Coordinates of C-alpha atoms in Angstrom, one line a residue:
Chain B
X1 CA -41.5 -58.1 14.1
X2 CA -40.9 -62.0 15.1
X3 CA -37.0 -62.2 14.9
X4 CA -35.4 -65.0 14.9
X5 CA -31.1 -64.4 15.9
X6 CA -29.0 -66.4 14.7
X7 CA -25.6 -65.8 16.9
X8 CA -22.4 -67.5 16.1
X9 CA -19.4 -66.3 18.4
X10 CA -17.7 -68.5 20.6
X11 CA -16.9 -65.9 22.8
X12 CA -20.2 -64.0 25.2
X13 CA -18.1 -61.6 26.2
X14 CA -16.5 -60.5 22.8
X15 CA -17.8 -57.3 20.6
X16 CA -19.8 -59.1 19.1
X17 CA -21.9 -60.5 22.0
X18 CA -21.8 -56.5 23.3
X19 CA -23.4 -56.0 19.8
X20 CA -26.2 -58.2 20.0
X21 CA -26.9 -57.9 23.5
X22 CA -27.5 -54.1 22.0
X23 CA -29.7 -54.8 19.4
X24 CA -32.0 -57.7 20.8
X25 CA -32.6 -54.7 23.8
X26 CA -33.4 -52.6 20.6
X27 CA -35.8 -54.5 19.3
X28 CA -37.8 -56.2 22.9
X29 CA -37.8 -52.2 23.8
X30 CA -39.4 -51.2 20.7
X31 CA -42.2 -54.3 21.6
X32 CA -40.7 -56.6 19.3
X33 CA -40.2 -60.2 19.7
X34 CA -37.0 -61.6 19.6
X35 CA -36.2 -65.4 19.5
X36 CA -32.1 -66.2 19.9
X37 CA -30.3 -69.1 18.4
X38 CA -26.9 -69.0 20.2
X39 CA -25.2 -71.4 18.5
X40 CA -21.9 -72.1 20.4
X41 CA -24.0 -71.9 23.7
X42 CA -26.5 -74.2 22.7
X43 CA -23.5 -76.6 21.0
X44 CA -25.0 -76.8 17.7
X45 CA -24.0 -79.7 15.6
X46 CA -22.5 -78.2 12.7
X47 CA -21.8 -81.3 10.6
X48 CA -23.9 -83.0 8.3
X49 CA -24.6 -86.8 8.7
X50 CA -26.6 -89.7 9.0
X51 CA -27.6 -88.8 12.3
X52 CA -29.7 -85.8 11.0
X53 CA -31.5 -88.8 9.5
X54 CA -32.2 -90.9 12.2
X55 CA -34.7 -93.1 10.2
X56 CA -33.1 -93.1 7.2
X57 CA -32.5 -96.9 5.9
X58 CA -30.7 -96.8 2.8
X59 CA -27.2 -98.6 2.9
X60 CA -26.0 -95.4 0.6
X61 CA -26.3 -91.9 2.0
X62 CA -27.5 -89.5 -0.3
X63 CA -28.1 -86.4 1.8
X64 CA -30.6 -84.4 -0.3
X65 CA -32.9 -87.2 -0.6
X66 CA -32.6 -88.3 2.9
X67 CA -33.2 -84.9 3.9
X68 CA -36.2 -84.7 1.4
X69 CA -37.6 -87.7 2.8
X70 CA -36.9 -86.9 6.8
X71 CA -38.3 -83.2 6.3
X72 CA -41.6 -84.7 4.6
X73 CA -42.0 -87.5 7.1
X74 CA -41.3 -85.0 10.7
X75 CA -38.1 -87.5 11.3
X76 CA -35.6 -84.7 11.1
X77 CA -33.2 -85.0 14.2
X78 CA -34.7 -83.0 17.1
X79 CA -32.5 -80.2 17.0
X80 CA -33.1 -79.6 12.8
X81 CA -37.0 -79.6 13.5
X82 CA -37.1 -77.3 16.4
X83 CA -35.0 -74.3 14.1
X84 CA -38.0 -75.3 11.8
X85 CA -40.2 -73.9 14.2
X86 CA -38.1 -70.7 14.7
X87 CA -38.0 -69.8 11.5
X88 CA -41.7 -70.4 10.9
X89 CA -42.6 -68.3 13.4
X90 CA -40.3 -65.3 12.7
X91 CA -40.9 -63.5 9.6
X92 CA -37.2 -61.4 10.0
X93 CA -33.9 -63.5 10.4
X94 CA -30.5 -61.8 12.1
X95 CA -27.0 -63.9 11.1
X96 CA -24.5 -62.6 13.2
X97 CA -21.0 -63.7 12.9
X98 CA -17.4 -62.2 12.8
X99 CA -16.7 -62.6 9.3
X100 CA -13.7 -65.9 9.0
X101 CA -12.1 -66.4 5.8
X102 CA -14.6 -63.9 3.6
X103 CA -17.5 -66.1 5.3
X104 CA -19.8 -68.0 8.4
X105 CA -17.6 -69.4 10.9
X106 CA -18.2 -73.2 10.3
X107 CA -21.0 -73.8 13.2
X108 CA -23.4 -71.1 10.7
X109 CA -22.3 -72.8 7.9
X110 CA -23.7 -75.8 9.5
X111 CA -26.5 -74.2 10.7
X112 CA -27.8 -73.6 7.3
X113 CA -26.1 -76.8 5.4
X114 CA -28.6 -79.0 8.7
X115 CA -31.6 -76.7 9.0
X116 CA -32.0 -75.4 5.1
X117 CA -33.3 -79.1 3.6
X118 CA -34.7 -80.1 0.8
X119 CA -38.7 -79.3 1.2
X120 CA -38.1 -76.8 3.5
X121 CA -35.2 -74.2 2.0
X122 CA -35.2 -75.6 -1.3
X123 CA -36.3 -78.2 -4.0
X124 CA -39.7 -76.9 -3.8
X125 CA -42.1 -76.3 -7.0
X126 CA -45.3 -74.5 -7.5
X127 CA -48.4 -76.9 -7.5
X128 CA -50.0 -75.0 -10.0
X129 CA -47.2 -74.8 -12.6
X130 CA -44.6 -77.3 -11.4
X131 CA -42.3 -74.0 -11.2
X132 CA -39.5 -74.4 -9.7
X133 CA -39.1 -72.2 -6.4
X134 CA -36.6 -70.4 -5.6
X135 CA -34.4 -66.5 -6.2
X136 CA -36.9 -64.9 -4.4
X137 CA -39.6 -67.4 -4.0
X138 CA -39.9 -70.8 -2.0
X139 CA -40.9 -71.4 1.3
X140 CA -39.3 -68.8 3.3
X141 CA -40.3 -65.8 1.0
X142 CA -41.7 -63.2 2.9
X143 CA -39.2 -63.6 5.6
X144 CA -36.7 -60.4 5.7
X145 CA -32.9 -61.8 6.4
X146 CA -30.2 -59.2 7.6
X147 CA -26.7 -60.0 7.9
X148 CA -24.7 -58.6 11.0
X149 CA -20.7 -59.0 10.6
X150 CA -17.6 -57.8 12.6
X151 CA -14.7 -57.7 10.4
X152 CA -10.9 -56.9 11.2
X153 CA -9.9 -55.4 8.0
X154 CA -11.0 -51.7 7.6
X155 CA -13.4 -49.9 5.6
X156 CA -12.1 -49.1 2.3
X157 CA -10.5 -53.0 1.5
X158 CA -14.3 -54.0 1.0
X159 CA -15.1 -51.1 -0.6
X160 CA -16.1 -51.3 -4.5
X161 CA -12.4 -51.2 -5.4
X162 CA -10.9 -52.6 -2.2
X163 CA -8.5 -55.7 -1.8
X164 CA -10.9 -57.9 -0.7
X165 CA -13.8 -57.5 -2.5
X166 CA -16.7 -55.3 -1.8
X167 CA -18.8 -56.6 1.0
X168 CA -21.5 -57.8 -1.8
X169 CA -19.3 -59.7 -3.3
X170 CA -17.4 -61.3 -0.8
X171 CA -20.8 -62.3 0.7
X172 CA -22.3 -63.4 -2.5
X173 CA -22.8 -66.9 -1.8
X174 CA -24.3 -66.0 1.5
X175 CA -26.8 -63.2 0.3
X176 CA -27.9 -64.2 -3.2
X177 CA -27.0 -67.9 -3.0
X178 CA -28.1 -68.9 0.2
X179 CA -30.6 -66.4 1.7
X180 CA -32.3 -64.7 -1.6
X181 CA -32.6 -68.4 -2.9
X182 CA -34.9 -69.7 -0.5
X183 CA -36.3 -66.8 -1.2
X184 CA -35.7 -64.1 1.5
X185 CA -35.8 -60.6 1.0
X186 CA -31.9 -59.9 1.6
X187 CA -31.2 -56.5 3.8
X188 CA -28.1 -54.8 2.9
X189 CA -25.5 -56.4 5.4
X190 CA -24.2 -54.2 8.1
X191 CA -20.5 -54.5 9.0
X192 CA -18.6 -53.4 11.7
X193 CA -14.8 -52.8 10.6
X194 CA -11.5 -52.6 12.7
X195 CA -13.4 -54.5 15.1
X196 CA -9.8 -56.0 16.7
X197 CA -9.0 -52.4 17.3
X198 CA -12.1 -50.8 18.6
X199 CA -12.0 -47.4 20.6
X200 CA -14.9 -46.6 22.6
X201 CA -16.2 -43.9 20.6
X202 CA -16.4 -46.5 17.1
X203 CA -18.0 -49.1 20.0
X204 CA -20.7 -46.6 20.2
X205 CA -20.9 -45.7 16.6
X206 CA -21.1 -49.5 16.3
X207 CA -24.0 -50.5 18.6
X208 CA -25.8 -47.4 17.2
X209 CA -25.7 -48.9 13.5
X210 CA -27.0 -52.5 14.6
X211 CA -29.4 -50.8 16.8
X212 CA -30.7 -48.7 13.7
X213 CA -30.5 -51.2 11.3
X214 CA -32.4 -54.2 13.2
X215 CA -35.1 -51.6 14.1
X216 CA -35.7 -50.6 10.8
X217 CA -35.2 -53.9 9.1
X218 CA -38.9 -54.1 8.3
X219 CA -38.9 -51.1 5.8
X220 CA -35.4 -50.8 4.7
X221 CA -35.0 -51.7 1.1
X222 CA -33.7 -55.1 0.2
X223 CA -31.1 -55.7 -2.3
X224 CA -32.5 -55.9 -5.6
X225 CA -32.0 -59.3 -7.2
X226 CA -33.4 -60.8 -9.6
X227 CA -35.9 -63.2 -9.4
X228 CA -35.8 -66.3 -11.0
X229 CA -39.1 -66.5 -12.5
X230 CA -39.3 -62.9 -13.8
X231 CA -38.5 -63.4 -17.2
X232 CA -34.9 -62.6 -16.9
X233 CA -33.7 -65.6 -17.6
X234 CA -33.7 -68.2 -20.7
X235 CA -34.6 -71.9 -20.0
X236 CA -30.9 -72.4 -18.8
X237 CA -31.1 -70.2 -16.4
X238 CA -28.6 -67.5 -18.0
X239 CA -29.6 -63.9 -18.1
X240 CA -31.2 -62.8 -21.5
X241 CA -29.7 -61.0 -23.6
X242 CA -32.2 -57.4 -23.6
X243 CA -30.7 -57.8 -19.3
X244 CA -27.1 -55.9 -18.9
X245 CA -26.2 -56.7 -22.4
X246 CA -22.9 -57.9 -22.9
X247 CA -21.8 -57.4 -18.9
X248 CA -20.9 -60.3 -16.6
X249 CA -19.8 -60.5 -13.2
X250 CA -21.5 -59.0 -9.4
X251 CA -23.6 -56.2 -10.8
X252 CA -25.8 -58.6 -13.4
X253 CA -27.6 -60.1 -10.3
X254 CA -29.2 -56.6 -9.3
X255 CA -31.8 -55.6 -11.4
X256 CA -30.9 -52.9 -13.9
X257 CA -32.7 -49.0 -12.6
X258 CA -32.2 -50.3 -9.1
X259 CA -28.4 -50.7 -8.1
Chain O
X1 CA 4.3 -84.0 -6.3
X2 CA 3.4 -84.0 -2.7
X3 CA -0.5 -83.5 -3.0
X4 CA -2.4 -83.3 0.2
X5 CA -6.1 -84.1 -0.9
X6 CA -8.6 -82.8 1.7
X7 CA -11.9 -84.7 1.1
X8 CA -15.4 -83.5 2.8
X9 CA -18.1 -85.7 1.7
X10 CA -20.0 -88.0 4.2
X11 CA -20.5 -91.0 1.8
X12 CA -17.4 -93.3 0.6
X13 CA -19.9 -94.5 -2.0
X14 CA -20.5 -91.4 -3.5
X15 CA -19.6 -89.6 -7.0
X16 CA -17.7 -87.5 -5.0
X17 CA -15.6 -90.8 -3.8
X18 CA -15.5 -92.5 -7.1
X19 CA -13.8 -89.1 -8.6
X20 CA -11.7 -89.3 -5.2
X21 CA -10.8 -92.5 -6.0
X22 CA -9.8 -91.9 -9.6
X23 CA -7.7 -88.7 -9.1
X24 CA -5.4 -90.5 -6.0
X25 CA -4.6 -93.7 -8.6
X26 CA -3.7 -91.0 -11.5
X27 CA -1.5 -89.5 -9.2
X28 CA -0.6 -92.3 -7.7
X29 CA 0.0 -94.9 -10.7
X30 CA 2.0 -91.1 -12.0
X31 CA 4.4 -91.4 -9.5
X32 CA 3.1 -88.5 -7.1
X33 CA 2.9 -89.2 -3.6
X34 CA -0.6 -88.5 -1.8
X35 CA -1.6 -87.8 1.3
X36 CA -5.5 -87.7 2.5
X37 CA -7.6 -85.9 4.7
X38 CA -11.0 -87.3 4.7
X39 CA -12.4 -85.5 7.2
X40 CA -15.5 -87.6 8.1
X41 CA -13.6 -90.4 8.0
X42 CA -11.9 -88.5 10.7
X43 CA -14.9 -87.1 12.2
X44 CA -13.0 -83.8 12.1
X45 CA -13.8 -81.5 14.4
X46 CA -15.7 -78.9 12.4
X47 CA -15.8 -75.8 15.1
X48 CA -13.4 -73.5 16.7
X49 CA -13.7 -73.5 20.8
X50 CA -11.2 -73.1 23.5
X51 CA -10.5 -76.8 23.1
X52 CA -8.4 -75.9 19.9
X53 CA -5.9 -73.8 22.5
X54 CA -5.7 -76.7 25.5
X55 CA -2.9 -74.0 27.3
X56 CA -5.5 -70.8 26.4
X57 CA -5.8 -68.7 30.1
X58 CA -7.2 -65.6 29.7
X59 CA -10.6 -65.9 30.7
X60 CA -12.0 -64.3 28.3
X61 CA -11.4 -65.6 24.2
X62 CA -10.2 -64.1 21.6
X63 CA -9.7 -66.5 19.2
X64 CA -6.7 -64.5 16.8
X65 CA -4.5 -64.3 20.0
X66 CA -5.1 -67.6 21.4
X67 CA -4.5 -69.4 18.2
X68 CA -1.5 -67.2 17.8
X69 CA 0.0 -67.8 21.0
X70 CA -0.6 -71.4 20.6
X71 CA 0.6 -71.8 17.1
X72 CA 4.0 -70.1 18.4
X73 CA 4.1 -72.1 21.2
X74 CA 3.5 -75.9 19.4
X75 CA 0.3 -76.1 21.8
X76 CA -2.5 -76.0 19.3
X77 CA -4.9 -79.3 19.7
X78 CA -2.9 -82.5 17.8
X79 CA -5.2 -82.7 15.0
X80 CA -4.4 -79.3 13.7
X81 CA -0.9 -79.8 14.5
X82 CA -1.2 -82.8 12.0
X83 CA -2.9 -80.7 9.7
X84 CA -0.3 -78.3 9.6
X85 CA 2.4 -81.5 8.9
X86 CA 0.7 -82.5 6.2
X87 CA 0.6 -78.8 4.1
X88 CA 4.4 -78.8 5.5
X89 CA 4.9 -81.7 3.2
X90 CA 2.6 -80.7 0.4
X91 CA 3.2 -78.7 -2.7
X92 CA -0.4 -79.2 -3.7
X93 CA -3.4 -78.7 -2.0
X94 CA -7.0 -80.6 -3.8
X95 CA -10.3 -79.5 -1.8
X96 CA -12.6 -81.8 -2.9
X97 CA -16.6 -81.3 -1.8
X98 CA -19.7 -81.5 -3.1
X99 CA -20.8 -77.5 -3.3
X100 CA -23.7 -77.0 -0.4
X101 CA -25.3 -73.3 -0.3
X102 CA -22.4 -71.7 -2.9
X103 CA -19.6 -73.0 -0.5
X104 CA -17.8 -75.8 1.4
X105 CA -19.3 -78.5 3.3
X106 CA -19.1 -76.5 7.2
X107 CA -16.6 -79.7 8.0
X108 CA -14.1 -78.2 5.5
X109 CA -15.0 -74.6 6.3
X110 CA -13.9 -75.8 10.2
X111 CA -10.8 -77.1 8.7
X112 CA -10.0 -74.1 7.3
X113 CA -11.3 -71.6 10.4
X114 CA -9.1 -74.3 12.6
X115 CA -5.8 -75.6 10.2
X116 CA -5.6 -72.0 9.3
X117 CA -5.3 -70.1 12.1
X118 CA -2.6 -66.8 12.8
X119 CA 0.6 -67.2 12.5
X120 CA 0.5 -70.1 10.2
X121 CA -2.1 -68.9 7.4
X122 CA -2.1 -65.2 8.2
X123 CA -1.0 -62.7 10.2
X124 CA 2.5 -63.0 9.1
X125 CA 5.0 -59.8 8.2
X126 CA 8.3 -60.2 6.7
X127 CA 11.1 -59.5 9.2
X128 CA 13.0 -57.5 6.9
X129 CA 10.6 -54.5 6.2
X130 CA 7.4 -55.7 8.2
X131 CA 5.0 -55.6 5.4
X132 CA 2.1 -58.0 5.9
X133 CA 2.3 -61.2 3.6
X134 CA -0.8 -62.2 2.3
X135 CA -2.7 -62.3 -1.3
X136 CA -0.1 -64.0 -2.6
X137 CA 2.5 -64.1 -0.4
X138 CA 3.0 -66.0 2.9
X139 CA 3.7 -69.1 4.3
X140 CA 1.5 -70.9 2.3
X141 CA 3.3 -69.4 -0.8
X142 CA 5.0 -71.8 -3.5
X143 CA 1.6 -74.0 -2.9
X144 CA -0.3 -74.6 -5.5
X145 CA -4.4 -75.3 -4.9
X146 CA -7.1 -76.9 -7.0
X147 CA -11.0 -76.9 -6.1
X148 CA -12.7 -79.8 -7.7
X149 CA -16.7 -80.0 -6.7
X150 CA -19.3 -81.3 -7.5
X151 CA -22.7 -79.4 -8.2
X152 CA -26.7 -80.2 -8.7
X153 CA -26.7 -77.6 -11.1
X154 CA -25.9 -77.6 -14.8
X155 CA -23.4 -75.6 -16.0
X156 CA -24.7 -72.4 -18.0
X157 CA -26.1 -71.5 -14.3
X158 CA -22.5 -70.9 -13.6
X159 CA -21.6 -69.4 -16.7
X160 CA -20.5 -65.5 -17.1
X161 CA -24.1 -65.0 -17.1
X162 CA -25.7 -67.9 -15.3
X163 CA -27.9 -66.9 -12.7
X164 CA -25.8 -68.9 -9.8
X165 CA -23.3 -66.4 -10.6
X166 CA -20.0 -67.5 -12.8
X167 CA -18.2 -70.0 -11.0
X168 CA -15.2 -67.7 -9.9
X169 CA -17.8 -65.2 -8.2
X170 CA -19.4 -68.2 -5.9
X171 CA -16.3 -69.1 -5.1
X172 CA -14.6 -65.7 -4.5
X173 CA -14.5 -66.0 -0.7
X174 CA -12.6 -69.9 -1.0
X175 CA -10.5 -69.0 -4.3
X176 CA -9.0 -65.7 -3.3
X177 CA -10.5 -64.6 0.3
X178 CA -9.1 -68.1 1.3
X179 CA -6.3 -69.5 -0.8
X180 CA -4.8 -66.6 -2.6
X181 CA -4.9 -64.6 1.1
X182 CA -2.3 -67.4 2.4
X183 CA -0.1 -67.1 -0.5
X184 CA -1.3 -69.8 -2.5
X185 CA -1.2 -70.1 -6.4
X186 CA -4.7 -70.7 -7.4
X187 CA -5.7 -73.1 -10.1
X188 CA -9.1 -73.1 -11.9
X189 CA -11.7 -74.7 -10.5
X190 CA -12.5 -77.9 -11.9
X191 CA -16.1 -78.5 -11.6
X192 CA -18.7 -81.7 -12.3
X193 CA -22.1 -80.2 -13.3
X194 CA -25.3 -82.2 -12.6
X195 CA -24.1 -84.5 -10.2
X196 CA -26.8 -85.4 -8.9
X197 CA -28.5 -87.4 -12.2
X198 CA -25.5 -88.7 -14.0
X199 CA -24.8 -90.9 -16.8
X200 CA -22.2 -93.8 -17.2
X201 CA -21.0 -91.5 -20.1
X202 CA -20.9 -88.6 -18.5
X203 CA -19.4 -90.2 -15.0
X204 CA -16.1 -91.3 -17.0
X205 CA -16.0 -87.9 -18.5
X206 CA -15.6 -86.2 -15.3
X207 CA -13.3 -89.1 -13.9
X208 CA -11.4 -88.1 -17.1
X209 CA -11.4 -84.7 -16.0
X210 CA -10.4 -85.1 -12.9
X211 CA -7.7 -87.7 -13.7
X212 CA -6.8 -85.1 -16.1
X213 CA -6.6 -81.7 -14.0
X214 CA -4.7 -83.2 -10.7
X215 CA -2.0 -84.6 -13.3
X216 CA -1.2 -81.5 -14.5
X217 CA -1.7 -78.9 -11.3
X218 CA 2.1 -78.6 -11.1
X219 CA 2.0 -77.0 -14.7
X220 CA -1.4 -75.3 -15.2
X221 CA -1.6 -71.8 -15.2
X222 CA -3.3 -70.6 -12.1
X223 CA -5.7 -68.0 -11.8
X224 CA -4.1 -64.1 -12.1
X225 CA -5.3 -62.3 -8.6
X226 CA -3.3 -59.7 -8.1
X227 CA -0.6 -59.6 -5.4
X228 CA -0.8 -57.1 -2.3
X229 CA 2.7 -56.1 -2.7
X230 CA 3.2 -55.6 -6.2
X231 CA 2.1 -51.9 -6.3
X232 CA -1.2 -52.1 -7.2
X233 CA -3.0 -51.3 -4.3
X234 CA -2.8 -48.3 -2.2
X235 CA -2.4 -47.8 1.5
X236 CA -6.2 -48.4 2.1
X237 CA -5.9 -51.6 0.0
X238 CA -7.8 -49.8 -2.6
X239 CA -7.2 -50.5 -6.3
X240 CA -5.0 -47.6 -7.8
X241 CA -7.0 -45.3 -10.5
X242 CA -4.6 -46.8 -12.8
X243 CA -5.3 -50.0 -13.1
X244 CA -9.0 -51.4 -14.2
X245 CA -9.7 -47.7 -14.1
X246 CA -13.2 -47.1 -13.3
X247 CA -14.3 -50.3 -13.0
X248 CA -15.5 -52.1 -10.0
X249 CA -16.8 -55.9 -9.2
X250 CA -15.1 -59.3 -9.8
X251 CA -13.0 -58.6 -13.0
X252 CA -10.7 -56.2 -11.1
X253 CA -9.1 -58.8 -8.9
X254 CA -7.8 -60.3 -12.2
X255 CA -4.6 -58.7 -13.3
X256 CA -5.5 -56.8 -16.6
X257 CA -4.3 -58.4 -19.9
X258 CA -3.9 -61.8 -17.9
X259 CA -8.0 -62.4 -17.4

């Protein structure tokens, strides 16, 4: 595999650095190559602005247009371009983050509002058809995305019935919205709970899972969404009728045989 | 009302200003008093470092502690001390943003990772029986919050079976991992489909909207999540059998007969 890691913890010497320490050795061990984006290290601008656009003319910003036209020109700020070239060259992508407020910490937030531009994450169509591209096609289909979170709360409060949401559903915008979108096979997220309170013994159990998990994230089975251009969906874009008839919510998004 | 409006757009001359715009003068021309927060107006600072804890020692950081130590102490940075003055004085919180990736801007994500921090927004027990305050309870309790946003999409993509997922399930992390965790009372969403190719019509529908929805946020019913403390969970923060009984996913944060 060509992974790219996407790191976003302000702290090196916090569980999660231990944890990804653990799994790029994994992974370079097993002959892979691994490619890190350390965002707090490498001070990653996290904010949207006109400097992404450093050409851009017009007296008005409108930032999907401006990235549209920067991404198809090559005049993408520096910093945007050369995660370009990361992600073309890896064909598996590792976000990991302690989880703030049921989502990225702001600097991976900003890591995917900068890098994930028009043309390039999204607003693509199909030449042949004029299709539009994306739930599970667009330009970074074929690419495998696997999310790797430490979390405070424990287990069973992101379980299916637990107080904050299952982990799926807390991380819906993330996995279906951001990363399945562009058209990433989505791994199912590993979590590390109780990770304020961690004894040695669930450290170990810990660096074993990401271990595991990033060395298997080639065959492990994505989560089945559906794809936009299927046939499960109407010219709206809202599930047909013959598709989980009469249910709404989470579980619609998976296709029906395989949740 | 005392309405702090937190605005994350990087163009004044946007829809997202114009419905800005509108809403304060409702409010204003209303009576209501208004403070903003237009954080690229005040280049916010989007990302949590140890510059958010000036006094922070310990060599090594862990971001909870600090933040709690510094928030008990008055030594947070000035601009979240400022923050935190402002939602003193508010009974109503607006976040206003165009929707990027399913979610907030990553300016307003960082001013929630950095307004919000422990002690203040979570974290907090109550002194007579030391249960922990949060899902709606806290300090933040007696606030009442409203999303507006503003989204490319049209809206049966974010219907009950739109293929963005319904509106409450994007936002599930901001609505109720986010606001409802700090003790806020949650309004709906109010949402402004196809921004991005709107009509003179359909702009002074949504200022009307807007106008509308921010004029009566002290009277709307907000959104029925279920409370911590009220019984309904266990001591895993599980969902007792008794209420939603076998059912799992987004509808069983809702308090039944109240959805």
């Amino acid at each position: 595999m060509n992974v790219l890691w996407v790191f976003a913890h302000p702290e090196q010497a916090s569980l999660s650095g231990v944890l990804r320490d653990e799994g790029v050795r994994a992974l370079t061990e097993a002959g892979h190559a691994v490619r890190m984006s350390d965002l707090y290290a490498m001070k990653w601008k996290a904010v949207v602005d006109r400097d992404d656009f450093p050409e851009e003319t017009s007296p008005r910003l409108e930032v999907a247009s401006a990235s549209r036209r920067a991404y198809d020109a090559g005049t993408l700020s520096a910093d945007i371009r050369a995660e370009h070239e990361k992600l073309d060259w890896a064909d598996t992508v590792v976000l990991q983050f302690p989880l703030w407020w049921y989502g990225m910490p702001a600097i991976l937030k900003g890591w995917v509002d900068r890098v994930f531009v028009k043309g390039f994450a999204y607003g693509v169509t199909d030449p042949s058809d004029g299709r539009t591209l994306r739930y599970g096609e667009g330009m970074l289909a074929g690419k495998r995305a696997l999310v790797v979170l430490t979390a405070g709360s424990r287990e069973p409060a992101f379980g299916p019935r637990g107080i904050n949401g299952q982990l799926d559903l807390a991380l819906f915008p993330l996995l279906h919205g951001t990363l399945w979108y562009t058209g990433m096979s989505v791994l199912p997220p590993v979590a590390i709970y109780g990770a304020d309170r961690m004894s040695a013994e669930a450290l170990d159990a810990a660096a074993s899972l990401v271990r595991s998990k990033v060395l298997s994230a080639a065959t492990d089975r994505p989560l089945p969404y559906r794809h936009q251009n299927h046939g499960d969906y109407d010219g709206d874009l809202v599930l047909r009728p013959a598709h989980a008839p009469g249910e709404t919510g989470l579980a619609i998004h998976y296709r029906a045989g395989d949740r």
